[in-house]
mmCIF file of C-alpha atoms in Angstrom:
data_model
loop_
_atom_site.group_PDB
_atom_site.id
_atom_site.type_symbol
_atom_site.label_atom_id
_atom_site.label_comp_id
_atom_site.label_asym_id
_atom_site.label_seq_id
_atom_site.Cartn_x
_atom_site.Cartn_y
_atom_site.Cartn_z
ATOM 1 C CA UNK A 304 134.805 -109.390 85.160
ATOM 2 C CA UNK A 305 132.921 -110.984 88.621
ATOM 3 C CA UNK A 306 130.004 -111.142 86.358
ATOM 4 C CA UNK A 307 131.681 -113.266 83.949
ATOM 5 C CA UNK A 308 133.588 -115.582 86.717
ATOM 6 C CA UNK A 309 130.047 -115.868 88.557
ATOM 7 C CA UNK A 310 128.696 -117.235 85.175
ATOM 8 C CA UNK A 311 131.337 -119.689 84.772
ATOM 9 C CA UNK A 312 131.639 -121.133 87.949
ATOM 10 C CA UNK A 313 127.172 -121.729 87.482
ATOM 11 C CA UNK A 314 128.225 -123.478 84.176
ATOM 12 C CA UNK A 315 130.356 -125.910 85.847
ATOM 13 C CA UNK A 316 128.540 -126.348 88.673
ATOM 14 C CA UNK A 317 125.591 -127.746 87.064
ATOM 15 C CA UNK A 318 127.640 -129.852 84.957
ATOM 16 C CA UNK A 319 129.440 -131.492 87.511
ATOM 17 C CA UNK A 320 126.253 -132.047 89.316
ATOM 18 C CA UNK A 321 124.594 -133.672 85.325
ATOM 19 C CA UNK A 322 128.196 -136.301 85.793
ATOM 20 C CA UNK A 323 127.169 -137.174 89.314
ATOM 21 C CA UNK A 324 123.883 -137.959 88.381
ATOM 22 C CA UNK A 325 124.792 -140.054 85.646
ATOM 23 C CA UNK A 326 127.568 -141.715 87.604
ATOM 24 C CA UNK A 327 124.781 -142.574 90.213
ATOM 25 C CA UNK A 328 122.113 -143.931 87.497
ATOM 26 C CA UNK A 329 123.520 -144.278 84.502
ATOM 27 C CA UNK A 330 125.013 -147.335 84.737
ATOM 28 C CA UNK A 331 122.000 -148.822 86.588
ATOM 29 C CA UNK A 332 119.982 -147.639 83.679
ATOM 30 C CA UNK A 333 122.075 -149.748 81.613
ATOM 31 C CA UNK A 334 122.010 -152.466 83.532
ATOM 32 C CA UNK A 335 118.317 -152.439 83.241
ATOM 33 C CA UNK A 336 118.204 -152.196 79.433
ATOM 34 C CA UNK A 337 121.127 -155.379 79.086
ATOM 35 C CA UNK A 338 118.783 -157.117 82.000
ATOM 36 C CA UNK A 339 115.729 -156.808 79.612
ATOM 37 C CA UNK A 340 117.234 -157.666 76.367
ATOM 38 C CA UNK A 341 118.578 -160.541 78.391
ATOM 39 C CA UNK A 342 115.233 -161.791 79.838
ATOM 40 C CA UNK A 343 113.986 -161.312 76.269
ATOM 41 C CA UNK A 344 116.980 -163.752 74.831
ATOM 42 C CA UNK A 345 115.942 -166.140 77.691
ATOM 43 C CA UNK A 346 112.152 -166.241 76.642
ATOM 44 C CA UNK A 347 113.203 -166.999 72.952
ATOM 45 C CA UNK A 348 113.326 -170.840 72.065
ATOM 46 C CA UNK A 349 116.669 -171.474 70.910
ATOM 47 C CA UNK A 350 117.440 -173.542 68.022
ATOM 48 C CA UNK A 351 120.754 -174.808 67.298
ATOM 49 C CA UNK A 352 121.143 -175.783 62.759
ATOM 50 C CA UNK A 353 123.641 -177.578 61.570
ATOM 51 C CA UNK A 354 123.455 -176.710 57.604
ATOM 52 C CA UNK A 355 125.666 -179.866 55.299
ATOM 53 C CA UNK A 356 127.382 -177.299 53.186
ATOM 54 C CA UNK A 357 126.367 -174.121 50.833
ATOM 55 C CA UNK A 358 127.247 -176.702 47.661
ATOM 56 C CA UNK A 359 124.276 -175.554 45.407
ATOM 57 C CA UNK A 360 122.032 -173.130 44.633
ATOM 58 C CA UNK A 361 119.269 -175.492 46.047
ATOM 59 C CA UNK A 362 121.305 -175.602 49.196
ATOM 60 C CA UNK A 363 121.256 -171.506 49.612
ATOM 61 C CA UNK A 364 117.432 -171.206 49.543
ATOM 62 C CA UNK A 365 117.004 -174.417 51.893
ATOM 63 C CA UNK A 366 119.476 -172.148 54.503
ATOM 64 C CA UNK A 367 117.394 -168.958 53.852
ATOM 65 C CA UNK A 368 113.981 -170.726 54.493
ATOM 66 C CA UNK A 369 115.629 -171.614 57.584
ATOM 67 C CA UNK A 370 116.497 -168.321 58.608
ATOM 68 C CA UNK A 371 113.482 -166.414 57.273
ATOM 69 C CA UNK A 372 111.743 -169.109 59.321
ATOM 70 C CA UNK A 373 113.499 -169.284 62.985
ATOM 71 C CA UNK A 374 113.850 -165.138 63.720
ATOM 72 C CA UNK A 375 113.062 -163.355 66.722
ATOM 73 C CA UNK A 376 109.895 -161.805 65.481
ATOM 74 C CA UNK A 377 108.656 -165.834 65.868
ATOM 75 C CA UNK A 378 110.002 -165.951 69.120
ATOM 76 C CA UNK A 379 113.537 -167.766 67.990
ATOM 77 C CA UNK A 380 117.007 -167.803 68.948
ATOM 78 C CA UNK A 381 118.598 -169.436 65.581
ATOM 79 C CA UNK A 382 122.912 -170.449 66.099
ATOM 80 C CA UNK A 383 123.466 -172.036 62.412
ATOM 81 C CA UNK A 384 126.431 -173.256 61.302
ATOM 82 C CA UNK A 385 128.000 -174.782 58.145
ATOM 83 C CA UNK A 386 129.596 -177.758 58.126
ATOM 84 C CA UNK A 387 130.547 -177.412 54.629
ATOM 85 C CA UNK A 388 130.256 -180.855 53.316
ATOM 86 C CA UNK A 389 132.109 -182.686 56.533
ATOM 87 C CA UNK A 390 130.092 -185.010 58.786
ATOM 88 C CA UNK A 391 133.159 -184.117 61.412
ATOM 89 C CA UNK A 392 132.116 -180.645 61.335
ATOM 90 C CA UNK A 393 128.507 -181.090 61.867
ATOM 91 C CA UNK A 394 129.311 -183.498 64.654
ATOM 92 C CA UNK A 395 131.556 -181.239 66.588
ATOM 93 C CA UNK A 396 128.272 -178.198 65.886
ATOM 94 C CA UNK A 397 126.031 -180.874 67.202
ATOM 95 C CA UNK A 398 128.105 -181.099 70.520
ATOM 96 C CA UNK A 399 128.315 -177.863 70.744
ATOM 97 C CA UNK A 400 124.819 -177.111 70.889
ATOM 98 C CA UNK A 401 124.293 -179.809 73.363
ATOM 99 C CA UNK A 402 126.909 -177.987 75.514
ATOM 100 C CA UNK A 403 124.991 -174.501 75.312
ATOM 101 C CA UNK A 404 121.966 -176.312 75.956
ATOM 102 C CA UNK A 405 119.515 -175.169 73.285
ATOM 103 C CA UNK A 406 115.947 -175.982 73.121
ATOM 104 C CA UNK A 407 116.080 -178.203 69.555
ATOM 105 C CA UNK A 408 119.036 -179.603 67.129
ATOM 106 C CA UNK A 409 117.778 -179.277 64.072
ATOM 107 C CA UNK A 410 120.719 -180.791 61.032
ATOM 108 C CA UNK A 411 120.984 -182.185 57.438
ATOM 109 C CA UNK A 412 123.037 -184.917 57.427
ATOM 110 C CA UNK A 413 125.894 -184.899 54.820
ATOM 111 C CA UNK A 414 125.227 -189.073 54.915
ATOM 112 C CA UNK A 415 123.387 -191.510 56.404
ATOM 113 C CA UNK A 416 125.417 -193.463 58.555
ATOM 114 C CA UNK A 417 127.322 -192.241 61.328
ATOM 115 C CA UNK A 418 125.104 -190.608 63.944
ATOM 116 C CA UNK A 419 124.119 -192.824 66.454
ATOM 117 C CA UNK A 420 126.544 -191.803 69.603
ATOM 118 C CA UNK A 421 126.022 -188.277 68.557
ATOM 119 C CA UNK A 422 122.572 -188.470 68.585
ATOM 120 C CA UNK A 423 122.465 -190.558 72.200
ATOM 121 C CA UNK A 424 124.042 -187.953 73.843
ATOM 122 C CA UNK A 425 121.463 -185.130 72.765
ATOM 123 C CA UNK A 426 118.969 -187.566 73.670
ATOM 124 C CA UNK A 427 120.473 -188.078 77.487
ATOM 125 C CA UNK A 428 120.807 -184.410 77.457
ATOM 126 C CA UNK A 429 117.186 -183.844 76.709
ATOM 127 C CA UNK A 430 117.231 -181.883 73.684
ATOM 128 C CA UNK A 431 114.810 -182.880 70.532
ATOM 129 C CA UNK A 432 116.633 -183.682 67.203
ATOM 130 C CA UNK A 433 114.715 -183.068 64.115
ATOM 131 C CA UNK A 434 116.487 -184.151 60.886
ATOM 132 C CA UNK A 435 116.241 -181.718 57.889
ATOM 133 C CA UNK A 436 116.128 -182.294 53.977
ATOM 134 C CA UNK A 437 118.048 -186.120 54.369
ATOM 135 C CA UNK A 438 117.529 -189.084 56.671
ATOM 136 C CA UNK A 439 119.904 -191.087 58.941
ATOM 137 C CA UNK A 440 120.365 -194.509 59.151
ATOM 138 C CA UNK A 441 119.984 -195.882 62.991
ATOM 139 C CA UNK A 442 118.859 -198.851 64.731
ATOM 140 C CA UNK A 443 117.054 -196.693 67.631
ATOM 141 C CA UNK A 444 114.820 -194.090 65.336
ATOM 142 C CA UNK A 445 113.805 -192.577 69.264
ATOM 143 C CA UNK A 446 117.238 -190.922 68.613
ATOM 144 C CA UNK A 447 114.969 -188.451 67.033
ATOM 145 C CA UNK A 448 111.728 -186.739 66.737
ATOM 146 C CA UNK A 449 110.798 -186.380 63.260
ATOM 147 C CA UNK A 450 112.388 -185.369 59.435
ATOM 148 C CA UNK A 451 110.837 -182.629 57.202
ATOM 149 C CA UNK A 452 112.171 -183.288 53.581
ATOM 150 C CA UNK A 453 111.706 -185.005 50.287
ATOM 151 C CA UNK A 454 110.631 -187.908 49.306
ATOM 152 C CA UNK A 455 113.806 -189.337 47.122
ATOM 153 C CA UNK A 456 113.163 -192.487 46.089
ATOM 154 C CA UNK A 457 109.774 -191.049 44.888
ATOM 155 C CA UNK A 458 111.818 -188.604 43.029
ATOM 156 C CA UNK A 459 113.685 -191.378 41.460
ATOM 157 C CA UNK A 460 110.492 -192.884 40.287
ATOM 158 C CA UNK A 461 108.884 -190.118 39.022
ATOM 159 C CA UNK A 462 111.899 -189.860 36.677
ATOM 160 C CA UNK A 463 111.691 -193.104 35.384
ATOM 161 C CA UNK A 464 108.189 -192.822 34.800
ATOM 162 C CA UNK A 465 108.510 -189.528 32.861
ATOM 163 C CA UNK A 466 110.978 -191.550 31.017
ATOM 164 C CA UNK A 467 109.167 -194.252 30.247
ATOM 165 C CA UNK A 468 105.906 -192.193 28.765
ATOM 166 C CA UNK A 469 108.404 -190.066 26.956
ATOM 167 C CA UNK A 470 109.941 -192.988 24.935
ATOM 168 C CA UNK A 471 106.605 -194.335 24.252
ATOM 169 C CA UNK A 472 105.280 -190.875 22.581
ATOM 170 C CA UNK A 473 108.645 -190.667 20.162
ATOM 171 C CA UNK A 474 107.909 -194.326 19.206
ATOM 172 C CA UNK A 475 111.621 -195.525 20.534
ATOM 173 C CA UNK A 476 109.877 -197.514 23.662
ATOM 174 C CA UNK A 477 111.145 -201.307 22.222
ATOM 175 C CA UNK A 478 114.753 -199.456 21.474
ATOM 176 C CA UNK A 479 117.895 -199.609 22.918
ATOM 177 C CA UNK A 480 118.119 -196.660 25.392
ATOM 178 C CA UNK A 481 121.479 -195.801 26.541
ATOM 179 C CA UNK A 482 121.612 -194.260 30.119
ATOM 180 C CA UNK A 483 124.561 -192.544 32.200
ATOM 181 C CA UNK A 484 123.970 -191.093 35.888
ATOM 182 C CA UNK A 485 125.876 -188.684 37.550
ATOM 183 C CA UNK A 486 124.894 -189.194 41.184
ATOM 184 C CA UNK A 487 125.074 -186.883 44.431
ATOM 185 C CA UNK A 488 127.603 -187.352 47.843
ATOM 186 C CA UNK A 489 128.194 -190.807 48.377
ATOM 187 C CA UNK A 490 125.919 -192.315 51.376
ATOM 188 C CA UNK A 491 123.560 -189.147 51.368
ATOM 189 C CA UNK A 492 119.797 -189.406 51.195
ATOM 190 C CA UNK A 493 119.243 -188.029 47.903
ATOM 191 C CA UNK A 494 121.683 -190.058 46.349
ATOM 192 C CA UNK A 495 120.425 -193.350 47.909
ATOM 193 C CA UNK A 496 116.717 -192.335 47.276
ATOM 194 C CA UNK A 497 117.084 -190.941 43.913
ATOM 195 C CA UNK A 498 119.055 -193.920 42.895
ATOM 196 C CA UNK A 499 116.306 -196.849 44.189
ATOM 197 C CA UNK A 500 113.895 -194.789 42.827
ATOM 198 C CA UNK A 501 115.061 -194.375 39.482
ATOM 199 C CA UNK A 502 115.778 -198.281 39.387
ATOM 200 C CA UNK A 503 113.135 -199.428 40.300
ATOM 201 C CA UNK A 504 111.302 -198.372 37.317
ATOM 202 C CA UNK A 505 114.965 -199.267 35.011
ATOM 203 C CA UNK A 506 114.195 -202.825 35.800
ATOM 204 C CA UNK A 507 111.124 -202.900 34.114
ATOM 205 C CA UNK A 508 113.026 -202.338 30.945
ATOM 206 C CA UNK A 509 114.939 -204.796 29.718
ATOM 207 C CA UNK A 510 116.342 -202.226 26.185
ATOM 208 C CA UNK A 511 116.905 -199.822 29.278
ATOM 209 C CA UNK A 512 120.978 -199.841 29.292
ATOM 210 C CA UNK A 513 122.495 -197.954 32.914
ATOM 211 C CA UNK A 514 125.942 -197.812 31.293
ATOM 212 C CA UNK A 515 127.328 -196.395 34.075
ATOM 213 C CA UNK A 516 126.344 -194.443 37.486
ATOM 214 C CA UNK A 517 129.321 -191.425 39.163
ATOM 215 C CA UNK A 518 129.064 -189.481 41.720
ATOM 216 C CA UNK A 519 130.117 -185.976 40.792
ATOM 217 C CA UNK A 520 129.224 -184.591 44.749
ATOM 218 C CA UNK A 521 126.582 -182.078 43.648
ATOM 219 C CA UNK A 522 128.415 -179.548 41.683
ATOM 220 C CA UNK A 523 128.950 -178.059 38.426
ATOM 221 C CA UNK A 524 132.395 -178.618 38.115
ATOM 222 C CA UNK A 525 132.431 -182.254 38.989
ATOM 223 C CA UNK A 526 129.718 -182.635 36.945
ATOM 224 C CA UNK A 527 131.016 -181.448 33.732
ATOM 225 C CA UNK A 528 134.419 -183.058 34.345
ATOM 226 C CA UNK A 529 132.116 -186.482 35.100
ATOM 227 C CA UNK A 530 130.596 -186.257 32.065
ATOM 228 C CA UNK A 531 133.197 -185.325 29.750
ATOM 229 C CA UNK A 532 134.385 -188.958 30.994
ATOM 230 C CA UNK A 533 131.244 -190.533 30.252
ATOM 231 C CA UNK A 534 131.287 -189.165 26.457
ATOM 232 C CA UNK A 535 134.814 -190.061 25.915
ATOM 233 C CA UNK A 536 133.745 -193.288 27.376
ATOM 234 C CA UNK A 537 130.553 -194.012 25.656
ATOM 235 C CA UNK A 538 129.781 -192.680 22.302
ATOM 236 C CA UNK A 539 125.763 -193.303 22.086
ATOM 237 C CA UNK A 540 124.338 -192.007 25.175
ATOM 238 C CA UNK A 541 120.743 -191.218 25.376
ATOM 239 C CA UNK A 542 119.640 -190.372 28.294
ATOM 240 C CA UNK A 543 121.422 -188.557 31.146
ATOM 241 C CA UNK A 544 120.223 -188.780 34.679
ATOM 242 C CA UNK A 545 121.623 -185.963 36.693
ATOM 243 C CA UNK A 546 120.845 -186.169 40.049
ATOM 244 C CA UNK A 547 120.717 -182.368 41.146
ATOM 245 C CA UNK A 548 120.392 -179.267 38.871
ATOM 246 C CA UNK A 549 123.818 -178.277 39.420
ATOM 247 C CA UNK A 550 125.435 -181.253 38.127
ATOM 248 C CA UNK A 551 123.260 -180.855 35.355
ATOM 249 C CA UNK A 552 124.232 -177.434 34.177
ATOM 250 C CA UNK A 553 127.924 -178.390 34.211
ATOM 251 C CA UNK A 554 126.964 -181.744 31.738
ATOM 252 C CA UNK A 555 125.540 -179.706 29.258
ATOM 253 C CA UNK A 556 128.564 -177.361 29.087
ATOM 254 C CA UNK A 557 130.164 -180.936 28.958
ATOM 255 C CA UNK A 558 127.891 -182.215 25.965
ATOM 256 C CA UNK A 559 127.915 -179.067 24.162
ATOM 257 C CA UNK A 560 131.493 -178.342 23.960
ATOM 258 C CA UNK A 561 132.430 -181.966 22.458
ATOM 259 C CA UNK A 562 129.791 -181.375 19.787
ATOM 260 C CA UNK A 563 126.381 -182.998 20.675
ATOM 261 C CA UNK A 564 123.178 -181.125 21.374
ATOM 262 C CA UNK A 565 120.677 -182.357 24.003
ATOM 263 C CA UNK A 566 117.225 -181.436 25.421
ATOM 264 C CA UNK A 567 113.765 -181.731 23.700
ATOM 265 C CA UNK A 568 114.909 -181.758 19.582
ATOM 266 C CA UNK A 569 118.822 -182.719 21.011
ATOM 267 C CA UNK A 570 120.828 -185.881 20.679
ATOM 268 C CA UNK A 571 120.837 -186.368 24.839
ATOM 269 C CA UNK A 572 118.028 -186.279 26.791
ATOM 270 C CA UNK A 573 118.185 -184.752 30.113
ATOM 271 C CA UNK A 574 116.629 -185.531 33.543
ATOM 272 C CA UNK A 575 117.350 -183.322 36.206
ATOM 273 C CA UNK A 576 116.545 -182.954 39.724
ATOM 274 C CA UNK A 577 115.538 -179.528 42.053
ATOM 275 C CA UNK A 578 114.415 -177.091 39.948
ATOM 276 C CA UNK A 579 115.711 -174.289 40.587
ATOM 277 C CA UNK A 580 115.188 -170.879 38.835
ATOM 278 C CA UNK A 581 117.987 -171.177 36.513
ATOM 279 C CA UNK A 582 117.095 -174.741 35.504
ATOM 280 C CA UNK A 583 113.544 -174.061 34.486
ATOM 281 C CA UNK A 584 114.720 -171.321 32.800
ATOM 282 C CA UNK A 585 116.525 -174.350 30.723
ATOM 283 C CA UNK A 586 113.300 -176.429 30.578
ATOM 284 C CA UNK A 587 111.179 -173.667 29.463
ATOM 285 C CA UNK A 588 113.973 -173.334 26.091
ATOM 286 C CA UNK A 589 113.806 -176.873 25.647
ATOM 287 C CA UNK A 590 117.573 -177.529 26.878
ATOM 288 C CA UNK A 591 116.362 -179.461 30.151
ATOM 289 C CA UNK A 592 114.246 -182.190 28.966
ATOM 290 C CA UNK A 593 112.350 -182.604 32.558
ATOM 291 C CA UNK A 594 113.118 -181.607 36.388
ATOM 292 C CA UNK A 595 111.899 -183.622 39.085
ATOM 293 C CA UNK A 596 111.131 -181.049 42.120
ATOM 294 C CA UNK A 597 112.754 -180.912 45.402
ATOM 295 C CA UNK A 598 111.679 -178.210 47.410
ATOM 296 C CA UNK A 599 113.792 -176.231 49.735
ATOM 297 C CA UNK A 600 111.639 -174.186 51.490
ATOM 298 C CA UNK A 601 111.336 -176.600 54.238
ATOM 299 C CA UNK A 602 111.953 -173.561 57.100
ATOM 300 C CA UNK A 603 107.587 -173.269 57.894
ATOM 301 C CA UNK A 604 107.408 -176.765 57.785
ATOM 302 C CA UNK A 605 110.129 -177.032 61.050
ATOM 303 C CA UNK A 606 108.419 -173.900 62.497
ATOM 304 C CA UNK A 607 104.987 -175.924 62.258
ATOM 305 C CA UNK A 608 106.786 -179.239 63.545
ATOM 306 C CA UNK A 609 108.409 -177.112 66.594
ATOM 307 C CA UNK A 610 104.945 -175.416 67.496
ATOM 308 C CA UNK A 611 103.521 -178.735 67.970
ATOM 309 C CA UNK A 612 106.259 -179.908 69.997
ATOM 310 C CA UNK A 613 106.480 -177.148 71.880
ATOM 311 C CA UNK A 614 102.436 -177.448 72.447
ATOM 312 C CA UNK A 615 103.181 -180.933 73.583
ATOM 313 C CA UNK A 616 101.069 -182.396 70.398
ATOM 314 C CA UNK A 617 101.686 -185.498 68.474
ATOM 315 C CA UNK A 618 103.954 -185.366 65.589
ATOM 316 C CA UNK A 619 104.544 -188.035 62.649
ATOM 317 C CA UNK A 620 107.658 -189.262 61.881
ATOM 318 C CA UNK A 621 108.069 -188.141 58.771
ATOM 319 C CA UNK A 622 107.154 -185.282 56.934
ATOM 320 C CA UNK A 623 107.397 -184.452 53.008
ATOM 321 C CA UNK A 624 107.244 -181.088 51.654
ATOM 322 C CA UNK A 625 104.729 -180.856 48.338
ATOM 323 C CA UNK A 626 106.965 -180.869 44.899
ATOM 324 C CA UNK A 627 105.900 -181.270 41.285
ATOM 325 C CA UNK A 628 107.635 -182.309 37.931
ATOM 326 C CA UNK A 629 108.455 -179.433 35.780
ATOM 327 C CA UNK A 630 108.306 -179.897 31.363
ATOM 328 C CA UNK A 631 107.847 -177.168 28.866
ATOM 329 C CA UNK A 632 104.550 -177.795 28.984
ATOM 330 C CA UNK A 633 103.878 -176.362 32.673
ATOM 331 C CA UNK A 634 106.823 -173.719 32.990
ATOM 332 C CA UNK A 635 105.377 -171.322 32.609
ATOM 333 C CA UNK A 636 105.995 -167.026 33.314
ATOM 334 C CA UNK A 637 103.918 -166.965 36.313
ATOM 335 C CA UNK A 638 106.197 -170.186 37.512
ATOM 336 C CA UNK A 639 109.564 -168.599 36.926
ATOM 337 C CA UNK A 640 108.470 -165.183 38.077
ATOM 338 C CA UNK A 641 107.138 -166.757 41.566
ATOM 339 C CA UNK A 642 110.212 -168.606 41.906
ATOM 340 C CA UNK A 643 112.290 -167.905 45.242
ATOM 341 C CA UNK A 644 115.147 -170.359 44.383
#
């Protein structure tokens, strides 16, 4: 019975001396650990990105280039938000990361217009801005350091021009060619860009009838319920200009369902812009006439630009990401199967 006390009262002794210990250094052990993941935080460059919106496909893989591009392994502390279509929400995440003083703003502004007291105040707080995928519209372009995107209104004309040698090779080059576009948001880059560019090469053509341009913001849904108003509308259209894949799929649900076919041996030819994976699938069958590229991955390209800054090196203004124009001639398997978007 002593022997069995004796043992238990060595038991608890050493435990109670194992809590002490830990009461002593335990937390200060902790407090080391938080202290070093802190210091680590600190020697991260933080980058605040205000995303326009999550509207497309397109839009998805430009946010995951981001992300896959800005993670701690690089030595990046990303805060990304998503304004969701609303120049008053990216506004409010732009003053926001001025307040928590990150390193670089990087944003994609849902329009052009709009950003010039925004943009003055991340200037007198020091912080770089670097625009993303679309362009703003300011008198002072020292409100910012530099955009990585596309080039839209080269976009725009390489879809005229694949219209124009396309006409000429089915003989119909001196016809009447009926056009309809379904534009993007309003005021945005692409819109503007795509639409200049796409003109510019229209008013070479006198036969070349724009019988009307709509904005169907980007999606499928406005785009189909666009375009059902443009067939009801216009009975011999030609041509349809769609000025992002998405749009585009939900015209051809459009055009088929009231009858018509479209694509390479269809009634309606179809231009498209992005080329994403599911669209090229559509070129590749002959559904999608031609789709002009606009490449998402822009996230390496802002890494690049931010190493440079951050080296203290000179950066251009402007810089555009490499894109091609996609036909069933050049889709092929090895372009689907490396496709990320």
């Amino acid at each position: 019975m002593f022997r069995k006390r004796s043992y238990s009262l060595i038991v608890f002794g050493l435990l109670l001396v194992m809590t002490m210990i830990l009461l002593l250094y335990g937390s200060r052990l902790f407090t080391d650990i938080e202290e070093e993941a802190h210091i680590t935080q600190e020697d991260r460059i933080v980058v605040g990105v205000s995303q326009l919106g999550s509207e497309s496909g397109w839009r998805t893989a430009n946010t995951e280039s981001v992300q896959q591009a800005f993670t701690q392994q690089n030595g990046y502390f990303l805060i990304f938000h998503n304004a969701r279509q609303k120049q008053e929400n990216q506004l409010k995440a732009i003053r926001s990361f001025i307040s928590q003083r990150v390193d670089y703003i990087i944003f994609s502004p849902v329009v052009e217009t709009g950003w010039e007291t925004v943009l003055q105040e991340a200037k007198q707080a020091g912080i770089p801005v670097i625009l993303m995928d679309r362009n703003v519209d300011v008198e002072d372009e020292s409100l910012y350091v530099t955009c990585v995107g596309s080039d839209f209104e080269a976009e725009g004309v390489k879809a005229g021009r694949w219209l124009e040698k396309e006409l000429v090779q089915q003989r119909r080059s001196s016809e009447s060619i009926n056009i309809v576009i379904l534009t993007g948001t309003e005021g945005s880059s692409s819109q503007i860009g795509r639409s200049a560019g796409f003109e510019t090469v229209a008013e070479r053509h006198a036969n070349w009838n724009i019988l009307e341009e709509k904005c169907a913001e980007f999606t499928s849904t406005k785009g189909k319920e666009v375009m059902k108003t443009f067939l009801k509308r216009y009975p011999d259209i030609d041509v349809v200009v769609s000025q992002n894949d998405d749009m585009t799929f939900g015209a051809i649900e459009a055009i088929k369902e009231s009858g018509r076919t479209v694509g390479v041996d269809g009634d309606i030819m179809i231009l498209s812009f992005d080329a994403v994976r599911g669209a090229l699938d559509m070129v590749a069958d002959g559904t999608i006439n031609v789709d002009i590229e606009c490449n998402p991955n822009q996230g390496e390209y802002l890494l690049r630009v931010i190493d440079m800054l951050e080296a203290e090196e000179t950066v251009e203004k402007k810089y555009y990401v490499e894109e091609d124009v996609f036909t069933i001639e050049n889709v092929t398997q090895e372009v689907l199967g490396g496709r990320s978007y």
